[in-house]
CSV table of C-alpha atoms in Angstrom, one decimal:
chain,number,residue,atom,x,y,z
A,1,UNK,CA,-60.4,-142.0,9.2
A,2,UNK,CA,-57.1,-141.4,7.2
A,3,UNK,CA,-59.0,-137.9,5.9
A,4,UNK,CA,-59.5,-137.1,9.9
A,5,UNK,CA,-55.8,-137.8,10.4
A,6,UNK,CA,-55.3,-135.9,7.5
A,7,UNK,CA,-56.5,-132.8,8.3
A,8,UNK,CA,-54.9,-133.2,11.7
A,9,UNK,CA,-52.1,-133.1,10.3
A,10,UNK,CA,-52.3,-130.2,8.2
A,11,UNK,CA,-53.8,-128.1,11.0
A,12,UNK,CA,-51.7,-124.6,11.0
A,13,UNK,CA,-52.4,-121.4,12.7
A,14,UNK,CA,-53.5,-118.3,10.2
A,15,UNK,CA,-50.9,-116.1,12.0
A,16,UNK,CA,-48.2,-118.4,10.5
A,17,UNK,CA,-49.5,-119.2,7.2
A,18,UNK,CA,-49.7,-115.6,6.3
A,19,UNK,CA,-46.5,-114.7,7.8
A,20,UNK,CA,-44.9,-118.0,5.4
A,21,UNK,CA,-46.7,-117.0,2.5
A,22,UNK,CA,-45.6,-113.2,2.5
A,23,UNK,CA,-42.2,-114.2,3.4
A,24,UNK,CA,-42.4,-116.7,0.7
A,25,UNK,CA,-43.8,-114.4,-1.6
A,26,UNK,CA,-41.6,-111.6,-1.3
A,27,UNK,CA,-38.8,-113.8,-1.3
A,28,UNK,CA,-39.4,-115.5,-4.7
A,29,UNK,CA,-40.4,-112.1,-6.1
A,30,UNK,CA,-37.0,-110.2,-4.6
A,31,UNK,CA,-35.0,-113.0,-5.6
A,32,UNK,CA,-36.3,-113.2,-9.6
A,33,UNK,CA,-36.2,-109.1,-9.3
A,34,UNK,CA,-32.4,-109.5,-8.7
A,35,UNK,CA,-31.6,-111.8,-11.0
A,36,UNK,CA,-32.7,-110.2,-13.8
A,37,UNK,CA,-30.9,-106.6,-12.3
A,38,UNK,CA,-27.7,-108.5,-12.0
A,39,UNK,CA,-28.3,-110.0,-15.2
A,40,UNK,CA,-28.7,-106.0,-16.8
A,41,UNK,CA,-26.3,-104.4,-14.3
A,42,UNK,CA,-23.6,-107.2,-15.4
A,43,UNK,CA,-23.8,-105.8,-19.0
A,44,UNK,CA,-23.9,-101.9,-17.7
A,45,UNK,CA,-20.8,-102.6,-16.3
A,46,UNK,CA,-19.2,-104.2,-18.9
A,47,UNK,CA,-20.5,-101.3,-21.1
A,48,UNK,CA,-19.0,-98.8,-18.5
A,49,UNK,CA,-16.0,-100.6,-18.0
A,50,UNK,CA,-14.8,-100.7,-21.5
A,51,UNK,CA,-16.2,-97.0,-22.1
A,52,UNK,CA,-13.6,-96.2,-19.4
A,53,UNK,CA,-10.7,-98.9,-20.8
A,54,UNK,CA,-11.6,-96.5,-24.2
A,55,UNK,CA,-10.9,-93.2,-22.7
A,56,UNK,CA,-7.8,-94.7,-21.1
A,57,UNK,CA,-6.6,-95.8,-23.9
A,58,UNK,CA,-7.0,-92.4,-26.0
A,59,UNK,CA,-5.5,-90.4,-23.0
A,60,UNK,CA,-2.3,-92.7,-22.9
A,61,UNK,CA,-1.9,-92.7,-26.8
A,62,UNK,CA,-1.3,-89.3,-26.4
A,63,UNK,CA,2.1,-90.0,-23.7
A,64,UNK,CA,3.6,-92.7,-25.8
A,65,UNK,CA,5.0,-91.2,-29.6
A,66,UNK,CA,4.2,-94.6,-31.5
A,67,UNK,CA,7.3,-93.7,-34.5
A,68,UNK,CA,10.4,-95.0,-32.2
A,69,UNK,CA,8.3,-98.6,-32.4
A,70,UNK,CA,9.8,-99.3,-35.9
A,71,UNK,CA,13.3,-98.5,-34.7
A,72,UNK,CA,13.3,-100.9,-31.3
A,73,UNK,CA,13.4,-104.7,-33.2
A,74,UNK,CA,16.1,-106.1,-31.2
A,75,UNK,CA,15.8,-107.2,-27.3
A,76,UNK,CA,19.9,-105.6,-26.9
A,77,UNK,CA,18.0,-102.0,-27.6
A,78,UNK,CA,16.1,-102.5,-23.9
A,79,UNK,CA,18.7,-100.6,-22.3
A,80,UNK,CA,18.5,-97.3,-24.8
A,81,UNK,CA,17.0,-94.2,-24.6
A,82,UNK,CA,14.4,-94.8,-26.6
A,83,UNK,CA,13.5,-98.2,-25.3
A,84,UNK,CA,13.3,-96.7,-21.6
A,85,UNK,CA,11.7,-93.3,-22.5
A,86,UNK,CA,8.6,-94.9,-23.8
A,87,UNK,CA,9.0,-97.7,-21.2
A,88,UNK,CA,8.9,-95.0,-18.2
A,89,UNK,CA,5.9,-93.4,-20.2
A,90,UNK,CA,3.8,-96.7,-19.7
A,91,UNK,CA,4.5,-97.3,-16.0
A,92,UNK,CA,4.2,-93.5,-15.4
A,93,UNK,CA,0.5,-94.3,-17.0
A,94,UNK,CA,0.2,-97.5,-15.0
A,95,UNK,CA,1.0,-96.0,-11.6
A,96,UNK,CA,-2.5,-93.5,-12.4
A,97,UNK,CA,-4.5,-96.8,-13.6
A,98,UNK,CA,-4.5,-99.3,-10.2
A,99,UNK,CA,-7.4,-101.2,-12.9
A,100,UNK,CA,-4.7,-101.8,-15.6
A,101,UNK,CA,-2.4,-104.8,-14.9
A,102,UNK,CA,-0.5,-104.6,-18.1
A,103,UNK,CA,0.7,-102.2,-20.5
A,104,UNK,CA,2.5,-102.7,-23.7
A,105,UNK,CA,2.8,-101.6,-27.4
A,106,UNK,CA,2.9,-104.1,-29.7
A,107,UNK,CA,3.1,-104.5,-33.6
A,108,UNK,CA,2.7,-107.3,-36.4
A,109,UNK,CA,5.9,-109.2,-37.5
A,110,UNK,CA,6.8,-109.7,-41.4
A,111,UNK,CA,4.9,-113.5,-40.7
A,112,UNK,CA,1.9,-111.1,-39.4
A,113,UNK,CA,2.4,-112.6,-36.1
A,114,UNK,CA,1.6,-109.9,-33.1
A,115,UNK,CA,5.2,-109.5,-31.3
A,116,UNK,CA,6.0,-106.9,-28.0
A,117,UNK,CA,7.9,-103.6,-28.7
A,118,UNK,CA,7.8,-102.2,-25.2
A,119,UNK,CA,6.4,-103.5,-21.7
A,120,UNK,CA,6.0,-101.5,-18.7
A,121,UNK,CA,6.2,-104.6,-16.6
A,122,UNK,CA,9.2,-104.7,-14.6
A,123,UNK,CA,9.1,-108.4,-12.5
A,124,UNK,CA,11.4,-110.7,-15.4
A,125,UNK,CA,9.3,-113.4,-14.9
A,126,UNK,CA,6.3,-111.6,-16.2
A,127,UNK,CA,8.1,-109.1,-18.6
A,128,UNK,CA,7.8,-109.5,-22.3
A,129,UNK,CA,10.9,-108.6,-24.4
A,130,UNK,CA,11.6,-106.8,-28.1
A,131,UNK,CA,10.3,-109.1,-30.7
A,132,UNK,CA,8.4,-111.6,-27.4
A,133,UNK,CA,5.9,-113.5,-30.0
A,134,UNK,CA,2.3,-113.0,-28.3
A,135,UNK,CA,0.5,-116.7,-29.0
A,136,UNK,CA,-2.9,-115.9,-27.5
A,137,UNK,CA,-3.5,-113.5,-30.6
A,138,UNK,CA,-7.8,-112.6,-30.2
A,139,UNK,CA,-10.1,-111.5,-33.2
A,140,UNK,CA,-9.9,-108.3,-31.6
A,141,UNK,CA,-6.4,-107.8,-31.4
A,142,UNK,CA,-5.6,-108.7,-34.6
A,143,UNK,CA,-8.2,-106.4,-36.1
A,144,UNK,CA,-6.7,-104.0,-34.0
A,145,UNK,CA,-3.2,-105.0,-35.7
A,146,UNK,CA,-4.7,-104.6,-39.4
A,147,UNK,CA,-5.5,-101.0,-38.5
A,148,UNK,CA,-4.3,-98.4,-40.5
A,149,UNK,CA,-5.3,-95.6,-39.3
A,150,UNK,CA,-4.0,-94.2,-36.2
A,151,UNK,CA,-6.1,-93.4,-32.8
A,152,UNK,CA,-8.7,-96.3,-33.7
A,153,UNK,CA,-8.9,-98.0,-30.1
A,154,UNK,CA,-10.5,-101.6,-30.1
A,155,UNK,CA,-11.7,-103.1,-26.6
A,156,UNK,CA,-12.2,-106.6,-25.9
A,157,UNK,CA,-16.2,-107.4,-25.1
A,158,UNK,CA,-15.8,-110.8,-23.0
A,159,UNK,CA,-12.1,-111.5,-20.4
A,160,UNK,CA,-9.8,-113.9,-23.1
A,161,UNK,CA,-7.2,-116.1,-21.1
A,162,UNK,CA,-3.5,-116.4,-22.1
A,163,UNK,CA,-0.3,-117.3,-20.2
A,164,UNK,CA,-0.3,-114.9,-17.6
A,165,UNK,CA,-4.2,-115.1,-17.0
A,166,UNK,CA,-7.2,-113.6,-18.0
A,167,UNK,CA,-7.7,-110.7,-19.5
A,168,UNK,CA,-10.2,-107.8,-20.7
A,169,UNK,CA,-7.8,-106.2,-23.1
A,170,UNK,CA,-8.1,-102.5,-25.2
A,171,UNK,CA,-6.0,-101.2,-27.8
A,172,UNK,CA,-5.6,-98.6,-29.4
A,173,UNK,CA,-3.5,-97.5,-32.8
A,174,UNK,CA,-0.4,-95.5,-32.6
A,175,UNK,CA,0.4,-92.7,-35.4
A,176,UNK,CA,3.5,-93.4,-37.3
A,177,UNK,CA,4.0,-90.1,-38.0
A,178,UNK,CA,3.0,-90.1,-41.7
A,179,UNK,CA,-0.9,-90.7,-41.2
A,180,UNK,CA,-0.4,-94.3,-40.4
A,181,UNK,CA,-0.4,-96.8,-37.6
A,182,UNK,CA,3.0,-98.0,-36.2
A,183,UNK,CA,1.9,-100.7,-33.8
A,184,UNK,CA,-0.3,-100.8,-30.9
A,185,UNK,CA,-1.2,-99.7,-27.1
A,186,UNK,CA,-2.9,-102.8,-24.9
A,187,UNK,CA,-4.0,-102.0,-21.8
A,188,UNK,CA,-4.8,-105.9,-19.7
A,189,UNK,CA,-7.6,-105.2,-16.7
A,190,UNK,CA,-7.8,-108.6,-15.1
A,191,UNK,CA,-11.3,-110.9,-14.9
A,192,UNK,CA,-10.9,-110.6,-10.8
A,193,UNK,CA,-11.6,-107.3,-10.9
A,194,UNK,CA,-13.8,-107.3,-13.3
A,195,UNK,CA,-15.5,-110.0,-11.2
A,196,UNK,CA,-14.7,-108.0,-7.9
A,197,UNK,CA,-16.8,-105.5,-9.3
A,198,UNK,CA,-19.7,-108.1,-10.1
A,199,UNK,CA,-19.4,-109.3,-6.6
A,200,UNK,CA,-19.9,-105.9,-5.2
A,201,UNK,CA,-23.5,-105.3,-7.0
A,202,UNK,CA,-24.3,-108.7,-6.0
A,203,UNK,CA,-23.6,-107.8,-2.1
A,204,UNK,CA,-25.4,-104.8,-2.6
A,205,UNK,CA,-28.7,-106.9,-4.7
A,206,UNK,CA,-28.3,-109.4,-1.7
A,207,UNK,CA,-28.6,-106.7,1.1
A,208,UNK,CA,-31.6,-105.2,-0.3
A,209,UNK,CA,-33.3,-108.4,-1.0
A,210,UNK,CA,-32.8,-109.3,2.3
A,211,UNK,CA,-33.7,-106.4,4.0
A,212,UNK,CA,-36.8,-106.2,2.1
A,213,UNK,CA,-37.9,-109.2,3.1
A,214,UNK,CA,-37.4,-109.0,6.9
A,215,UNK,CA,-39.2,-105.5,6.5
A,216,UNK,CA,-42.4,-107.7,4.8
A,217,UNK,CA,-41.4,-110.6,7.6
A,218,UNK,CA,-42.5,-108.0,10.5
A,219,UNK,CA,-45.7,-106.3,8.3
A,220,UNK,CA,-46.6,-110.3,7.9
A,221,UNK,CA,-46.7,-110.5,11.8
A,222,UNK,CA,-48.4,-107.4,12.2
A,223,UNK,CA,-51.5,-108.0,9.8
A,224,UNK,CA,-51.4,-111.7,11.0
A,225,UNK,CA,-52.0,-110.8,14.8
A,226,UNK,CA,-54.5,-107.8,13.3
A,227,UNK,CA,-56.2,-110.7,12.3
A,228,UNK,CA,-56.2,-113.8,15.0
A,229,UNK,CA,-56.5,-111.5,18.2
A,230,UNK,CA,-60.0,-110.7,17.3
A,231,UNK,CA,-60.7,-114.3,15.9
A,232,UNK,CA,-59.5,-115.5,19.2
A,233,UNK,CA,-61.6,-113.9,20.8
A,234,UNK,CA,-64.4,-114.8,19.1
A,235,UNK,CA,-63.0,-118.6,19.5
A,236,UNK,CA,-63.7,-118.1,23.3
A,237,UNK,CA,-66.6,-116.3,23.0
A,238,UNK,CA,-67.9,-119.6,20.8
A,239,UNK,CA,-66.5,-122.0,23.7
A,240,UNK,CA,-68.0,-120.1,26.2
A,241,UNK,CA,-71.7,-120.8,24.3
A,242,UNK,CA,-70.9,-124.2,23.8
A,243,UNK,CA,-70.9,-124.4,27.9
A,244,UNK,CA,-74.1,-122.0,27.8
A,245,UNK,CA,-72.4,-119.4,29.1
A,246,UNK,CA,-74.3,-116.5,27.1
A,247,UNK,CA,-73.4,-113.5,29.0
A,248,UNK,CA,-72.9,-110.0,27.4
A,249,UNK,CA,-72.3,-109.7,23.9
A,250,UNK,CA,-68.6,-109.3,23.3
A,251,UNK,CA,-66.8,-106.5,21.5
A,252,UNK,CA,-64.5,-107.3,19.0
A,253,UNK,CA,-62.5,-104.7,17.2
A,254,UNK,CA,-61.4,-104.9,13.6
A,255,UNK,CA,-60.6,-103.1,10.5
A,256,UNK,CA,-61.7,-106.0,8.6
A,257,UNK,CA,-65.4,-106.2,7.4
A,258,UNK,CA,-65.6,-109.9,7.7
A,259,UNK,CA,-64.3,-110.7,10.8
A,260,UNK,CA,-67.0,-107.8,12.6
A,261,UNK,CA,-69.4,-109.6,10.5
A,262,UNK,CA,-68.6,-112.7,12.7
A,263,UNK,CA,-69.1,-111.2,15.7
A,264,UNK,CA,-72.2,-109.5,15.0
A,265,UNK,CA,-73.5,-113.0,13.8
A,266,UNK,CA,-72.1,-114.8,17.6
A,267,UNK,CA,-73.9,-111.6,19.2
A,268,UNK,CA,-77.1,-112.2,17.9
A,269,UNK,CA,-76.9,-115.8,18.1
A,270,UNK,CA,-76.3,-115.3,21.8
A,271,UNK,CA,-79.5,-113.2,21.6
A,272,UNK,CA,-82.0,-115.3,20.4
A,273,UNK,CA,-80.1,-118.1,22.9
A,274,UNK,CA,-81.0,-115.5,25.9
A,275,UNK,CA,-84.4,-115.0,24.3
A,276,UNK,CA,-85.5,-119.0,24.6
């Protein structure tokens, strides 16, 4: 009795079971598909992002003449020609970068602590002064502070958080004018727009996904009613026996071999029926 009730219960029509399982389907196989894009596409972008942080970097190095960094040590030199030449240099770069949030040389103190030269920031709550001790100091950066050489540029791989935020942050050395380094450029691209661009590819991942599966949704319906009309009809044809009603053979149309099988089998039975 409870296996009667059972299969009562479970009774579903083929038209929506192959509908579910195709959307089902096509669901669990777009949605593991874009996980493992986003997954890939996360790193391209990091990749391309800190190409493009790189190229920045060796473009700006170029505008900004690294040997007046020895000279500025004292915050009462921000109102001097050489403080604000290089300072207009960095927020002429900025205003071409909408990416870059901050901009800034740097150097290393005599205690080998990483201390601001210049800032292009002009908002005094967020500006950094002439000899501004940087506490945050990444491996990265102070690699990029041990650097000899000049025109070596050194890019942050993962967003590192300090006082103002968080931060992907490049650097690259500036030429002292004798073969060495004088200090550094740091260019700061904030993790929200790193992230804005994440979000974006996932919008787009999304979108396909889900059009792809309402495209598969409507192929579902089609194949499921390509395959109940006909069985319908062969349901009525088999109800109509059942009364004895064993008129003409009925016609049923299908692309599937089985399924004209079935109606073959129902015409003949009707034969040897009208044949008694």
């Amino acid at each position: 009795m409870d296996n009667k009730a059972t299969r009562r219960r479970l009774k579903i029509s083929i038209n929506l079971g192959i509908t579910s399982a195709l959307t089902l389907l096509i669901l669990l196989t777009t949605t593991t598909l874009c996980l493992v894009i986003l997954w890939n596409l996360r790193e391209i972008l990091r990749d391309d992002l800190q190409k493009q942080l790189d190229n920045t970097l060796r473009v700006a190095a170029l505008l900004v003449d690294g040997r007046h960094l020895p000279e500025l040590t004292d915050p009462s030199q921000e109102t001097g020609e050489t403080y604000l030449v290089t300072k207009h240099s960095l927020q002429a770069i900025q205003k071409q970068i909408p990416e870059v949030h901050f901009i800034y040389t740097m150097r290393r103190n005599d205690d080998g602590d990483a201390i601001f030269v210049v800032d292009a920031e002009t908002d005094p709550a967020a500006m950094s002064h002439i000899g501004d001790v940087y506490a945050d100091m990444t491996p990265v950066m102070r690699q990029a502070l041990q650097a000899t050489a000049p025109g070596q540029t050194f890019i942050e791989r993962e967003p590192s958080p300090d006082q103002w935020g968080t931060w992907l942050s490049g650097f690259i050395t500036l030429g002292d004018g004798q073969g060495g380094s004088a200090g550094l450029l740091g260019m700061d691209i904030s993790a929200g727009t790193i992230a804005s661009y994440e979000l974006r590819a996932v919008s787009i991942m999304v979108s396909i996904s889900v059009a792809v599966s309402l495209v598969v949704l409507v192929l579902g319906l089609f194949l499921s009613r390509r395959i109940t009309t006909p069985l319908k009809a062969l349901e009525s044809d088999m109800d109509r026996i059942t009364q004895f009603k064993i008129d003409d053979n009925t016609v049923v149309s299908s692309v599937f071999t089985e399924i004209r099988r079935m109606s073959d089998a129902v015409n003949d039975m009707k034969g040897s029926l009208r044949a008694c």
